[in-house]
Short mmCIF file of C-alpha atoms in Angstrom, two decimals:
data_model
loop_
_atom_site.label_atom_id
_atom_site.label_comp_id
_atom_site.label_asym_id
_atom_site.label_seq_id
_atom_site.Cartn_x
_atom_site.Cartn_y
_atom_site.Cartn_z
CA UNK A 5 106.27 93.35 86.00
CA UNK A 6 107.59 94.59 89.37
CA UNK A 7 105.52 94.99 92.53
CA UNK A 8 107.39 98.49 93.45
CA UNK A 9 106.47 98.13 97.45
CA UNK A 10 108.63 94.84 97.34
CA UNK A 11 111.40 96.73 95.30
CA UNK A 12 111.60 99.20 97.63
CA UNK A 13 112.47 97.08 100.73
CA UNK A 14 114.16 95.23 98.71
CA UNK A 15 113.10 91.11 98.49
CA UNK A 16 114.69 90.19 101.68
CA UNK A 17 114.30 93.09 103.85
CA UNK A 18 117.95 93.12 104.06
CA UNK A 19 121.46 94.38 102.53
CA UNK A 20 123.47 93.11 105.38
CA UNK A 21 125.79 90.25 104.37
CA UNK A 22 126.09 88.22 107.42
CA UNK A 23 128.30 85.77 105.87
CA UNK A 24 130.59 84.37 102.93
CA UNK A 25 131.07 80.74 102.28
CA UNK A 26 133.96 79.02 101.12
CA UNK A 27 134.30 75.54 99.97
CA UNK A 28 137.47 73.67 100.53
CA UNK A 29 138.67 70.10 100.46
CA UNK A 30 140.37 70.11 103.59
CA UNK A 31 139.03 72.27 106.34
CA UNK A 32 141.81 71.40 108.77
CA UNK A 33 144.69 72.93 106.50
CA UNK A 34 142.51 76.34 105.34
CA UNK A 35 141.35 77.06 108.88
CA UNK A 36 145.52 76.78 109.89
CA UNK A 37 146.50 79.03 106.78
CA UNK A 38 143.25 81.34 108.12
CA UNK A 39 144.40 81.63 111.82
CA UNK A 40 148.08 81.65 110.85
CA UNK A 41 147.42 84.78 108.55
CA UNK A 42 144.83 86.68 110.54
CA UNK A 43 146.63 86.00 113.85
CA UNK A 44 143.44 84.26 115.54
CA UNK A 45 142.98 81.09 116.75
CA UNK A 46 142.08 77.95 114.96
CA UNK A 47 138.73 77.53 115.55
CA UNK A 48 137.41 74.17 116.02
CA UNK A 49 135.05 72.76 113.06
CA UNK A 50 131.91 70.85 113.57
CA UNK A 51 129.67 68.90 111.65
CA UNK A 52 126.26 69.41 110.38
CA UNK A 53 123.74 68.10 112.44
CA UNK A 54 122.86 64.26 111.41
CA UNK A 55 119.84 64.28 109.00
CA UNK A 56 117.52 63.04 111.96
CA UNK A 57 117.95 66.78 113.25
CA UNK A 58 118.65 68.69 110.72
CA UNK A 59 116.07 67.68 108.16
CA UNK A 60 118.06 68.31 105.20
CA UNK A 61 116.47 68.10 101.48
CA UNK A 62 118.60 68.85 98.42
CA UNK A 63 116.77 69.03 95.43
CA UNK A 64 112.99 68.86 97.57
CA UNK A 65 113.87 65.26 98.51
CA UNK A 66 115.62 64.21 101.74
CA UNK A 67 119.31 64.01 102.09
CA UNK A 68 121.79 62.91 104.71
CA UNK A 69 124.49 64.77 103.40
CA UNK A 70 126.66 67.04 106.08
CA UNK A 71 129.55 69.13 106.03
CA UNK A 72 132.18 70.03 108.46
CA UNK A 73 131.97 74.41 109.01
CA UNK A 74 134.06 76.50 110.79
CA UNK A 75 133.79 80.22 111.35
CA UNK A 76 136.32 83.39 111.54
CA UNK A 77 134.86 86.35 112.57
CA UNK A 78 135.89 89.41 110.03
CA UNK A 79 134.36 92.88 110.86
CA UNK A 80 131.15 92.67 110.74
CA UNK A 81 130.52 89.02 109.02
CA UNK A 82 131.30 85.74 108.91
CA UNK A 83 133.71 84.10 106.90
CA UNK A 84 132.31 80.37 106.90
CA UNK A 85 134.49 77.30 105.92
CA UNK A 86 132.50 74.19 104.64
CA UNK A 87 134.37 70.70 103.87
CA UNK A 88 131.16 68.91 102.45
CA UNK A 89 130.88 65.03 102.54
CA UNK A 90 130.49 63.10 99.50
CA UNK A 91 126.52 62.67 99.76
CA UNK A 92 124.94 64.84 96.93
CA UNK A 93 124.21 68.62 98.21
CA UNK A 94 124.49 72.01 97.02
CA UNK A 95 128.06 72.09 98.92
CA UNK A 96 129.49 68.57 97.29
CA UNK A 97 127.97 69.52 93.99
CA UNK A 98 129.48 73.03 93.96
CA UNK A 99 132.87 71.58 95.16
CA UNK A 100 132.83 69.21 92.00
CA UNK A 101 131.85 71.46 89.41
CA UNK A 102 133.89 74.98 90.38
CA UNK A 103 136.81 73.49 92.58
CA UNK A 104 137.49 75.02 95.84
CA UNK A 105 136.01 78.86 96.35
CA UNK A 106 133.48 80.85 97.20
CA UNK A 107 130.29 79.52 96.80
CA UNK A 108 127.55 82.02 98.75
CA UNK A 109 126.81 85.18 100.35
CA UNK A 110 124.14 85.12 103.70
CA UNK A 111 121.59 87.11 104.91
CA UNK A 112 119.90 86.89 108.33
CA UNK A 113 115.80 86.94 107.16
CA UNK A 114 112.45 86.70 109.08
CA UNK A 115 109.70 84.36 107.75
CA UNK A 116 111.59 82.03 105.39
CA UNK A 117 108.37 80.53 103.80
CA UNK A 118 107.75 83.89 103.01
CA UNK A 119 110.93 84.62 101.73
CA UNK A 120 111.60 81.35 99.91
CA UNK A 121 107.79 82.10 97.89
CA UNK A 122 108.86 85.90 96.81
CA UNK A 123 112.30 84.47 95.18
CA UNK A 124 110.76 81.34 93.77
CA UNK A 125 108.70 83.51 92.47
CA UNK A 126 111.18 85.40 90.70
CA UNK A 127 112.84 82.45 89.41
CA UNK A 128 115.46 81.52 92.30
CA UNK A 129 114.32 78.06 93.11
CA UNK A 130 115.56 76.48 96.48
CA UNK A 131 117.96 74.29 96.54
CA UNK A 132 118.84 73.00 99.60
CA UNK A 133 117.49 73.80 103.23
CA UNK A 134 117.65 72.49 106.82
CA UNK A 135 117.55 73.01 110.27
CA UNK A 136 120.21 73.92 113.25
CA UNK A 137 120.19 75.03 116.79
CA UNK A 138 118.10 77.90 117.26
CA UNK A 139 117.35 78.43 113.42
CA UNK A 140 117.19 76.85 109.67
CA UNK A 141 118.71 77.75 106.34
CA UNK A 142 118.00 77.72 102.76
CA UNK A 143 120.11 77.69 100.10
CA UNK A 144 118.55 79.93 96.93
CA UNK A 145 119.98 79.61 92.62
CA UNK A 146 120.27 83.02 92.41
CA UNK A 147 123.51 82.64 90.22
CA UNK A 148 121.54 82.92 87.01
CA UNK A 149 120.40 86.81 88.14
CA UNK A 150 123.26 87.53 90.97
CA UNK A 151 126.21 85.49 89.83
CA UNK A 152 126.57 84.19 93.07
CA UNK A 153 124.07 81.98 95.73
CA UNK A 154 121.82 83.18 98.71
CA UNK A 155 121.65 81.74 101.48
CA UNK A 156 119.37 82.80 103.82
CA UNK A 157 119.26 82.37 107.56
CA UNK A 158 116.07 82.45 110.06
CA UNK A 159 116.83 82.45 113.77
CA UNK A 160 114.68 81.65 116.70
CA UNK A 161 113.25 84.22 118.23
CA UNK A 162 114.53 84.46 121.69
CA UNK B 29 158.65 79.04 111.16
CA UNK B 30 156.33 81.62 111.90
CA UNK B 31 156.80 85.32 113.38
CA UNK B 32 154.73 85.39 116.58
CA UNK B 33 155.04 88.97 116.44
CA UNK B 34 153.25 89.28 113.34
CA UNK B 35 150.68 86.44 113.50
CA UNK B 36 149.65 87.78 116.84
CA UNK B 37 148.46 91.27 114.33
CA UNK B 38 147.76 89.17 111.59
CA UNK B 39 149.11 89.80 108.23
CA UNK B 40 147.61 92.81 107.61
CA UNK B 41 146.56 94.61 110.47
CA UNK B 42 143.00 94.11 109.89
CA UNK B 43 140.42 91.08 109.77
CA UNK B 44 137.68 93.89 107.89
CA UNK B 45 136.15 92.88 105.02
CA UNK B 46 135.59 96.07 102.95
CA UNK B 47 134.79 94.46 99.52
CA UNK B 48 133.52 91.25 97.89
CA UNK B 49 134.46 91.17 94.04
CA UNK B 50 132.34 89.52 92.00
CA UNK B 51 133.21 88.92 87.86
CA UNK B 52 130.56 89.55 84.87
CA UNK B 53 130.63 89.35 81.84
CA UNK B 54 127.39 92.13 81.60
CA UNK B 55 127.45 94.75 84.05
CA UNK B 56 124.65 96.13 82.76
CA UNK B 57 122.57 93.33 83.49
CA UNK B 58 123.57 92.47 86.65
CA UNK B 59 123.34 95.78 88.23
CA UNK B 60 120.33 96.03 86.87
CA UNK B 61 119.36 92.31 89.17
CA UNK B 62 121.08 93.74 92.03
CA UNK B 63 118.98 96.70 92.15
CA UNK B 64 115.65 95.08 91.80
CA UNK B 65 116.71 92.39 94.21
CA UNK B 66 117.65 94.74 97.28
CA UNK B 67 115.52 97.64 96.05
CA UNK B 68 117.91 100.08 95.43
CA UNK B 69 119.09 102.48 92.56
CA UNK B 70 121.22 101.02 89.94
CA UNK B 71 124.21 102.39 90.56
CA UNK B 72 126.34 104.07 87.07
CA UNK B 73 129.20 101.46 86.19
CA UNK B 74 132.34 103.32 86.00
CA UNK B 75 135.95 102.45 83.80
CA UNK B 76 139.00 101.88 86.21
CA UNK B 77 141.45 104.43 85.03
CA UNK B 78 143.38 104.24 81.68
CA UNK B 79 146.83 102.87 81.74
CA UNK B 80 148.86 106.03 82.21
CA UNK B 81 146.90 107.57 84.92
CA UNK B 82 146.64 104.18 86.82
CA UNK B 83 149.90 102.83 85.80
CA UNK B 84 148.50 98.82 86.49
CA UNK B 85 151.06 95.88 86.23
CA UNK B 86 149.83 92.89 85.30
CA UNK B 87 152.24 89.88 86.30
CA UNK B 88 154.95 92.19 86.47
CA UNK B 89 154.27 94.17 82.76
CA UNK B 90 152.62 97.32 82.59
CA UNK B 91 149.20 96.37 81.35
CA UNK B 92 146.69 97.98 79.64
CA UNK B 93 143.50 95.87 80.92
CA UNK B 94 140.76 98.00 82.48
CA UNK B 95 137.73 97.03 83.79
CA UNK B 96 133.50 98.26 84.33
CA UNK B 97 133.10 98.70 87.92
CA UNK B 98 129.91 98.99 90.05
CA UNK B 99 129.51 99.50 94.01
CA UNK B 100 126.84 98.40 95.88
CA UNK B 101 126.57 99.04 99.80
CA UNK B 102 125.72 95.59 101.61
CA UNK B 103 125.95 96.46 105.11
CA UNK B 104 129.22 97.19 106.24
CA UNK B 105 130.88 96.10 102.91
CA UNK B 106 130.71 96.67 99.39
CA UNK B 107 129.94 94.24 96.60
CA UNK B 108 131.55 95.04 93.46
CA UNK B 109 130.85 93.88 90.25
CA UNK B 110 133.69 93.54 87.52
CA UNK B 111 133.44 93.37 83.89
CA UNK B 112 136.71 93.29 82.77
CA UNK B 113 138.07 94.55 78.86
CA UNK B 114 139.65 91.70 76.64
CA UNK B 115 143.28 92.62 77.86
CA UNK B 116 145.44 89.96 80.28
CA UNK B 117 144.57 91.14 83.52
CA UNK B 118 143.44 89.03 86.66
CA UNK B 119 139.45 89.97 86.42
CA UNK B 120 139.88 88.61 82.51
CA UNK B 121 141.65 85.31 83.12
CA UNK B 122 140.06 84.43 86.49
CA UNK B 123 136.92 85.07 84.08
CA UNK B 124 138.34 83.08 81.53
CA UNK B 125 138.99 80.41 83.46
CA UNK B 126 135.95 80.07 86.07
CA UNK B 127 133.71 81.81 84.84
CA UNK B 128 131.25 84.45 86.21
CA UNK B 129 131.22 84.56 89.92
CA UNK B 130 133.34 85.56 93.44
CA UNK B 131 136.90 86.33 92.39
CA UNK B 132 138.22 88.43 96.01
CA UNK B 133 137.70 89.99 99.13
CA UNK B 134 139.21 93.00 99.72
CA UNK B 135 141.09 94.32 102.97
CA UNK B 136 141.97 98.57 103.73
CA UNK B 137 145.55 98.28 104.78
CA UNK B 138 148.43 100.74 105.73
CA UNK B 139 152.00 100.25 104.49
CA UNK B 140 151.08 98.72 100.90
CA UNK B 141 154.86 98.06 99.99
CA UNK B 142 155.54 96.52 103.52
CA UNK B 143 152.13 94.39 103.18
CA UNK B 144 153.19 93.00 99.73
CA UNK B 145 156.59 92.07 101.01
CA UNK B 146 155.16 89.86 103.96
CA UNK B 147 152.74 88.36 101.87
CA UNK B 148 155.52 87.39 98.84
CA UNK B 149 157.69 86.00 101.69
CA UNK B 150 154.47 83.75 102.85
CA UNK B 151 154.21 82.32 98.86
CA UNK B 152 151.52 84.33 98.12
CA UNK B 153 152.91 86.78 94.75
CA UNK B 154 151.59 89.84 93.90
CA UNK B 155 149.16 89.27 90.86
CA UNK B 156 148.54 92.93 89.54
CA UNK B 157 148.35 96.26 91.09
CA UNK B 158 147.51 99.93 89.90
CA UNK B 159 146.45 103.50 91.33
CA UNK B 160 142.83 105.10 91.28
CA UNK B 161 141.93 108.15 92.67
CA UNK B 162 143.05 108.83 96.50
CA UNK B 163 145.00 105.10 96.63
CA UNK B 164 146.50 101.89 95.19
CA UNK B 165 145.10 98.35 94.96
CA UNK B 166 147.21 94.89 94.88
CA UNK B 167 145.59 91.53 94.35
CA UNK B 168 147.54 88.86 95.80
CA UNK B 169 147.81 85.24 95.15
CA UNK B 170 146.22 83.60 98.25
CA UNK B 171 143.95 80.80 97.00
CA UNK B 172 146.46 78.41 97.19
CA UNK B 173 146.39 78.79 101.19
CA UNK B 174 143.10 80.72 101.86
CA UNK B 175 140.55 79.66 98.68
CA UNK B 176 140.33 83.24 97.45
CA UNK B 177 141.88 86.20 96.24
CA UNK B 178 142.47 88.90 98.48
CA UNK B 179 142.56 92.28 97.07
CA UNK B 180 144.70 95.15 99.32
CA UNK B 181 143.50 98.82 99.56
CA UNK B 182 145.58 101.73 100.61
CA UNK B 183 143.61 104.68 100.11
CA UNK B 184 146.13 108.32 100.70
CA UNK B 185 145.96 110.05 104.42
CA UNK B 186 143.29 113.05 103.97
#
């Protein structure tokens, strides 16, 4: 049952992993014991834009959950720090059920309708998606085949 | 309390994510995902080597635990799948206790018994460590500070 063209560029297009996310309880002490062991500076977190803006649904319906990220650059990808809040989301959900840990692997995409279709289609259903500055996200179940989640990340063309 | 000499290197030297390890319980299988999903070639598992040749501690004890590993190139990194054997070892009680998923990201270091030393002086103990071919591997103990295992990788000067 596989469409060989699509297995051949793969369903994304990609095999870059832009970035890994970690969920924590307290982003302020990991993203000390981060820049302490690394030798970088703290970086400063920021929140999630407000629902308003970033038009988040979890679970197809709309949510106003957020979360607090900050970033550490590491070779060639991102290591991503995410203290969620307590509204429901695939972050706060994660958090509750595994603990603390890494909860996704990212990959920079073009056309994320597209993209979300193809893996829906192959029975990765989105969970959560929304937009930021310059680009939106989507978060994919692909634990079931990949034993870890997707996210995947559309920029703005420039 | 900290070394400003050493936090202005980091740790280890090096901020370069070479690996992400991810536990399985079927290699097989998830290879077999991996491949279709990025459209590539499964890749042949292989067995770490046996206890004699790769001399691995476990928690201080020479251990006979081995594991199924698989490589896949994602960019500048490499994802690794682990299906570990039924013997103590980190991969089988991190599997134990989790379940399937993330378990460490690895770093290429120089100096493996000076690296370990600065780590166990920063709280974070060595877990297990063992030899493959052209190196040695350590996982430390980090998730208390950094919400993951890291895994340290000294491969031999050519």
């Amino acid at each position: 049952m596989t469409n060989h063209a699509q297995v051949q560029n793969g369903v994304l297009g990609t095999k870059v992993i832009a970035q890994i996310g970690i969920l924590v309880n307290d982003i302020e002490s990991v993203s000390q014991a981060y820049a302490d062991f690394f030798g970088v500076e703290k970086p400063q977190w920021s929140w999630t834009d407000p629902m308003d803006v970033a038009q988040t649904e979890f679970e197809g319906a709309p949510s106003e959950a957020r979360s607090k990220l900050a970033f550490f650059d590491m070779g060639s990808l991102q290591l991503e720090l995410i203290e969620p809040d307590q509204h429901p989301s695939t972050w706060r959900n994660y958090l509750n059920e595994h603990g603390e840990g890494p909860h996704h692997i990212a990959f920079v995409i073009e056309g994320m309708k597209e993209k979300v279709a193809l893996m829906e289609a192959r029975n990765m259903p989105l969970v959560q998606k929304g937009e930021y500055t310059g680009g939106r996200y989507a978060y994919m179940d692909t634990f079931k085949d990949l034993k870890i989640l997707i996210e995947l990340l559309e920029n703005d063309k420039k």
